[in-house]
């Protein structure tokens, strides 16, 4: 059984999928607990400036816990639409950077949770792909959209039909994850990036997150992007972080965005 643990380390919130014996498999109760944890993180903003999501043990998450699923009575639509999708949307809606730290497998729901983050740092030997052919099911949790967007039709179909996995290094090269690093360096690498993120301009990061999500969802024209960039930059100009950043640059010192 997996437990969802939430803790704070200063201005970093951390959600841990803690069920190494089940490879951090997630059932409906886990997803509800995850949604509750994300809601608590949202309430803690702006004191919390970044969220880390990671899995305990050798894998991030093997996906849905199907060990006790009765296929005759299971409602897969309700499980995804009413239980998983709100979690994905809640993570995306957080106005702070969300980082997934992925070691080992991130499959099915596990990949969906990881992909809900803004940044995915993965071990170079992590595993991504679709295990669903082995159980006669469809890929889910938003992975069709990610794979088609990043690797195209033929590579997506390869992953779906063969059931072969991409390594973290391959996923980084394809743009499915942000970066891949040697597995033994992953934790230290993520901590170094978090330390940098939480000292950055929180308001600008929030605007960047909203704008990039809008671009990804709506695919606007270049002219629309240029116009909205101008609007957002003027909004940013009016924030204390912007003033501090420019002043620090002009004074040749490190900015203090605290």
CSV table of C-alpha atoms in Angstrom, one decimal:
chain,number,residue,atom,x,y,z
A,1,UNK,CA,0.0,0.0,0.0
A,2,UNK,CA,1.2,3.5,-0.9
A,3,UNK,CA,1.1,6.4,1.5
A,4,UNK,CA,1.1,10.0,0.4
A,5,UNK,CA,3.3,12.1,2.6
A,6,UNK,CA,3.5,15.9,2.6
A,7,UNK,CA,6.2,17.9,4.4
A,8,UNK,CA,7.7,21.3,4.2
A,9,UNK,CA,11.4,22.1,4.2
A,10,UNK,CA,11.4,25.9,4.7
A,11,UNK,CA,9.9,27.3,1.5
A,12,UNK,CA,10.0,23.9,-0.3
A,13,UNK,CA,7.0,21.6,-0.1
A,14,UNK,CA,7.6,17.9,-0.8
A,15,UNK,CA,5.0,15.2,-1.7
A,16,UNK,CA,6.3,11.7,-1.5
A,17,UNK,CA,4.7,8.6,-3.0
A,18,UNK,CA,5.7,6.2,-0.3
A,19,UNK,CA,5.0,2.5,-1.1
A,20,UNK,CA,8.1,0.9,-2.3
A,21,UNK,CA,6.8,-2.6,-1.8
A,22,UNK,CA,4.0,-1.8,-4.3
A,23,UNK,CA,6.4,0.2,-6.5
A,24,UNK,CA,4.4,3.2,-5.4
A,25,UNK,CA,1.3,2.1,-7.2
A,26,UNK,CA,-1.7,4.4,-6.8
A,27,UNK,CA,-5.3,3.6,-6.1
A,28,UNK,CA,-8.3,6.0,-5.8
A,29,UNK,CA,-7.7,6.7,-2.1
A,30,UNK,CA,-4.1,7.6,-2.9
A,31,UNK,CA,-5.2,10.0,-5.6
A,32,UNK,CA,-7.6,11.7,-3.2
A,33,UNK,CA,-4.9,12.0,-0.6
A,34,UNK,CA,-2.6,13.5,-3.3
A,35,UNK,CA,-5.3,16.0,-4.2
A,36,UNK,CA,-5.7,16.9,-0.5
A,37,UNK,CA,-1.9,17.4,-0.3
A,38,UNK,CA,-1.8,19.6,-3.3
A,39,UNK,CA,-4.6,21.7,-1.9
A,40,UNK,CA,-2.6,22.2,1.3
A,41,UNK,CA,0.4,23.3,-0.8
A,42,UNK,CA,-1.8,25.8,-2.6
A,43,UNK,CA,-3.0,27.2,0.8
A,44,UNK,CA,0.7,27.7,1.8
A,45,UNK,CA,1.6,29.9,-1.1
A,46,UNK,CA,3.4,32.3,-1.1
A,47,UNK,CA,5.3,30.9,2.0
A,48,UNK,CA,5.9,27.8,-0.1
A,49,UNK,CA,7.7,28.7,-3.3
A,50,UNK,CA,8.2,25.3,-5.0
A,51,UNK,CA,6.8,21.8,-4.8
A,52,UNK,CA,8.8,18.6,-5.3
A,53,UNK,CA,7.0,15.4,-6.1
A,54,UNK,CA,9.0,12.2,-5.8
A,55,UNK,CA,8.6,8.5,-5.2
A,56,UNK,CA,10.2,6.5,-2.4
A,57,UNK,CA,12.5,3.5,-3.3
A,58,UNK,CA,13.6,2.4,-6.7
A,59,UNK,CA,10.8,3.8,-8.9
A,60,UNK,CA,8.7,6.9,-9.1
A,61,UNK,CA,5.4,5.1,-9.6
A,62,UNK,CA,4.4,2.0,-11.5
A,63,UNK,CA,0.9,3.4,-12.1
A,64,UNK,CA,-2.5,2.4,-11.0
A,65,UNK,CA,-2.8,-0.3,-8.3
A,66,UNK,CA,-4.8,-2.9,-10.1
A,67,UNK,CA,-4.1,-5.7,-7.6
A,68,UNK,CA,-7.7,-5.6,-6.3
A,69,UNK,CA,-9.6,-4.3,-9.3
A,70,UNK,CA,-12.7,-6.2,-10.3
A,71,UNK,CA,-12.8,-5.8,-14.1
A,72,UNK,CA,-16.5,-6.6,-14.1
A,73,UNK,CA,-17.4,-3.7,-11.9
A,74,UNK,CA,-14.6,-1.3,-12.3
A,75,UNK,CA,-15.5,2.1,-13.9
A,76,UNK,CA,-12.4,3.2,-15.7
A,77,UNK,CA,-14.0,6.3,-17.0
A,78,UNK,CA,-15.0,7.5,-13.5
A,79,UNK,CA,-11.6,6.6,-12.1
A,80,UNK,CA,-9.7,8.7,-14.6
A,81,UNK,CA,-12.2,11.6,-15.2
A,82,UNK,CA,-13.4,12.0,-11.6
A,83,UNK,CA,-10.4,11.0,-9.5
A,84,UNK,CA,-7.2,11.3,-11.6
A,85,UNK,CA,-7.9,14.3,-13.8
A,86,UNK,CA,-8.7,16.7,-10.9
A,87,UNK,CA,-5.3,15.8,-9.3
A,88,UNK,CA,-3.5,16.5,-12.6
A,89,UNK,CA,-5.4,19.8,-13.0
A,90,UNK,CA,-4.7,20.8,-9.4
A,91,UNK,CA,-0.9,20.3,-9.8
A,92,UNK,CA,-1.0,22.3,-13.0
A,93,UNK,CA,-2.9,25.1,-11.4
A,94,UNK,CA,-0.4,25.7,-8.6
A,95,UNK,CA,1.1,29.2,-9.1
A,96,UNK,CA,4.6,27.9,-8.1
A,97,UNK,CA,7.1,25.7,-9.9
A,98,UNK,CA,6.5,22.0,-9.5
A,99,UNK,CA,9.3,19.6,-10.0
A,100,UNK,CA,9.0,15.8,-10.5
A,101,UNK,CA,12.1,13.7,-9.5
A,102,UNK,CA,11.8,10.5,-11.4
A,103,UNK,CA,13.9,7.4,-10.8
A,104,UNK,CA,13.1,4.0,-12.2
A,105,UNK,CA,9.7,3.6,-13.8
A,106,UNK,CA,7.0,6.3,-14.3
A,107,UNK,CA,4.2,4.5,-16.0
A,108,UNK,CA,0.5,5.0,-16.5
A,109,UNK,CA,-0.8,7.1,-13.6
A,110,UNK,CA,2.8,7.5,-12.4
A,111,UNK,CA,3.7,9.1,-15.7
A,112,UNK,CA,0.6,11.3,-15.5
A,113,UNK,CA,1.5,12.6,-12.0
A,114,UNK,CA,5.1,13.2,-13.1
A,115,UNK,CA,4.0,15.0,-16.3
A,116,UNK,CA,1.6,17.3,-14.4
A,117,UNK,CA,4.7,19.0,-13.0
A,118,UNK,CA,6.4,21.9,-14.8
A,119,UNK,CA,9.8,20.3,-14.7
A,120,UNK,CA,10.8,16.7,-14.8
A,121,UNK,CA,14.3,15.7,-13.7
A,122,UNK,CA,14.9,12.1,-14.4
A,123,UNK,CA,17.6,9.5,-13.8
A,124,UNK,CA,19.3,8.5,-17.1
A,125,UNK,CA,18.1,4.9,-16.6
A,126,UNK,CA,14.5,5.8,-15.7
A,127,UNK,CA,11.7,4.1,-17.8
A,128,UNK,CA,9.0,5.8,-19.7
A,129,UNK,CA,6.4,4.3,-22.1
A,130,UNK,CA,3.3,2.2,-22.2
A,131,UNK,CA,2.9,-1.1,-20.4
A,132,UNK,CA,-0.8,-1.3,-21.3
A,133,UNK,CA,-0.5,-3.8,-24.2
A,134,UNK,CA,0.3,-6.4,-21.6
A,135,UNK,CA,-3.1,-6.0,-19.9
A,136,UNK,CA,-5.2,-5.2,-22.9
A,137,UNK,CA,-5.8,-1.6,-21.9
A,138,UNK,CA,-5.2,1.9,-23.3
A,139,UNK,CA,-2.5,4.3,-22.4
A,140,UNK,CA,-4.0,7.0,-20.3
A,141,UNK,CA,-3.3,9.9,-17.9
A,142,UNK,CA,-2.5,12.4,-20.6
A,143,UNK,CA,0.4,10.4,-22.0
A,144,UNK,CA,-1.0,10.3,-25.6
A,145,UNK,CA,-0.8,14.0,-25.7
A,146,UNK,CA,2.7,14.2,-24.4
A,147,UNK,CA,4.1,11.5,-26.6
A,148,UNK,CA,2.4,12.7,-29.8
A,149,UNK,CA,3.5,16.3,-29.1
A,150,UNK,CA,7.2,15.3,-28.4
A,151,UNK,CA,8.0,12.3,-30.5
A,152,UNK,CA,5.4,12.2,-33.2
A,153,UNK,CA,3.0,9.6,-34.6
A,154,UNK,CA,5.4,6.7,-35.5
A,155,UNK,CA,7.5,6.7,-32.3
A,156,UNK,CA,4.3,7.0,-30.2
A,157,UNK,CA,2.8,4.0,-32.0
A,158,UNK,CA,6.1,2.1,-31.5
A,159,UNK,CA,5.9,2.7,-27.8
A,160,UNK,CA,2.2,1.7,-27.6
A,161,UNK,CA,2.3,-1.4,-29.7
A,162,UNK,CA,5.7,-2.9,-28.8
A,163,UNK,CA,5.5,-2.0,-25.1
A,164,UNK,CA,9.2,-1.0,-25.2
A,165,UNK,CA,10.4,1.7,-22.8
A,166,UNK,CA,12.4,4.8,-23.4
A,167,UNK,CA,15.2,5.5,-20.9
A,168,UNK,CA,15.5,8.7,-19.1
A,169,UNK,CA,18.3,9.8,-21.4
A,170,UNK,CA,16.2,9.0,-24.4
A,171,UNK,CA,13.2,10.8,-22.9
A,172,UNK,CA,15.3,13.9,-22.3
A,173,UNK,CA,16.6,13.9,-25.8
A,174,UNK,CA,13.1,13.7,-27.1
A,175,UNK,CA,11.8,16.5,-24.8
A,176,UNK,CA,9.5,14.2,-22.8
A,177,UNK,CA,11.5,15.1,-19.6
A,178,UNK,CA,13.4,18.3,-18.8
A,179,UNK,CA,16.8,16.7,-18.2
A,180,UNK,CA,18.4,13.4,-17.3
A,181,UNK,CA,21.3,12.9,-15.0
A,182,UNK,CA,23.1,9.8,-13.7
A,183,UNK,CA,20.9,8.0,-11.2
A,184,UNK,CA,23.3,8.3,-8.3
A,185,UNK,CA,23.4,12.1,-8.8
A,186,UNK,CA,19.6,12.7,-9.3
A,187,UNK,CA,18.7,13.7,-5.7
A,188,UNK,CA,21.6,16.1,-5.3
A,189,UNK,CA,21.0,17.6,-8.7
A,190,UNK,CA,17.3,18.2,-7.9
A,191,UNK,CA,18.1,19.8,-4.5
A,192,UNK,CA,20.6,22.2,-6.2
A,193,UNK,CA,17.9,23.3,-8.7
A,194,UNK,CA,15.3,23.7,-6.0
A,195,UNK,CA,17.7,25.9,-4.0
A,196,UNK,CA,18.0,28.1,-7.0
A,197,UNK,CA,14.3,28.2,-7.8
A,198,UNK,CA,13.1,29.2,-4.4
A,199,UNK,CA,15.4,32.2,-4.4
A,200,UNK,CA,14.1,33.4,-7.8
A,201,UNK,CA,11.4,35.9,-8.7
A,202,UNK,CA,8.2,34.1,-7.6
A,203,UNK,CA,5.8,36.5,-9.3
A,204,UNK,CA,7.6,36.2,-12.7
A,205,UNK,CA,7.7,32.5,-12.3
A,206,UNK,CA,3.9,32.4,-11.7
A,207,UNK,CA,3.3,34.5,-14.8
A,208,UNK,CA,5.6,32.4,-16.9
A,209,UNK,CA,3.9,29.2,-15.8
A,210,UNK,CA,0.4,30.5,-16.7
A,211,UNK,CA,1.6,31.9,-20.1
A,212,UNK,CA,3.6,28.8,-21.1
A,213,UNK,CA,0.6,26.6,-20.3
A,214,UNK,CA,-1.6,28.9,-22.3
A,215,UNK,CA,0.7,28.7,-25.3
A,216,UNK,CA,0.9,24.9,-25.0
A,217,UNK,CA,-2.9,24.6,-24.8
A,218,UNK,CA,-3.9,27.2,-27.4
A,219,UNK,CA,-1.1,27.2,-29.9
A,220,UNK,CA,-1.4,30.9,-30.8
A,221,UNK,CA,0.2,32.6,-33.7
A,222,UNK,CA,3.6,34.3,-33.4
A,223,UNK,CA,1.9,37.7,-33.6
A,224,UNK,CA,-0.3,36.8,-30.7
A,225,UNK,CA,2.7,35.6,-28.7
A,226,UNK,CA,4.6,38.8,-29.3
A,227,UNK,CA,1.6,40.9,-28.2
A,228,UNK,CA,1.0,38.9,-25.0
A,229,UNK,CA,4.7,38.8,-24.2
A,230,UNK,CA,4.6,42.6,-24.3
A,231,UNK,CA,1.6,42.8,-22.0
A,232,UNK,CA,3.0,40.3,-19.5
A,233,UNK,CA,6.4,42.0,-19.4
A,234,UNK,CA,4.8,45.3,-18.5
A,235,UNK,CA,2.9,43.5,-15.7
A,236,UNK,CA,6.1,42.1,-14.5
A,237,UNK,CA,7.8,45.5,-14.6
A,238,UNK,CA,5.4,46.7,-11.9
A,239,UNK,CA,6.4,44.0,-9.4
A,240,UNK,CA,9.0,44.3,-6.6
A,241,UNK,CA,11.0,41.4,-8.0
A,242,UNK,CA,11.4,43.2,-11.4
A,243,UNK,CA,12.7,46.3,-9.7
A,244,UNK,CA,15.0,44.3,-7.5
A,245,UNK,CA,16.3,42.3,-10.4
A,246,UNK,CA,17.1,45.4,-12.5
A,247,UNK,CA,18.6,47.3,-9.6
A,248,UNK,CA,20.8,44.4,-8.6
A,249,UNK,CA,22.1,44.0,-12.2
A,250,UNK,CA,22.8,47.7,-12.4
A,251,UNK,CA,24.6,47.6,-9.0
A,252,UNK,CA,26.5,44.4,-10.0
A,253,UNK,CA,25.2,42.3,-7.1
A,254,UNK,CA,23.1,39.2,-6.6
A,255,UNK,CA,19.4,39.9,-6.5
A,256,UNK,CA,17.4,39.2,-3.3
A,257,UNK,CA,13.9,38.1,-4.3
A,258,UNK,CA,12.9,37.1,-0.8
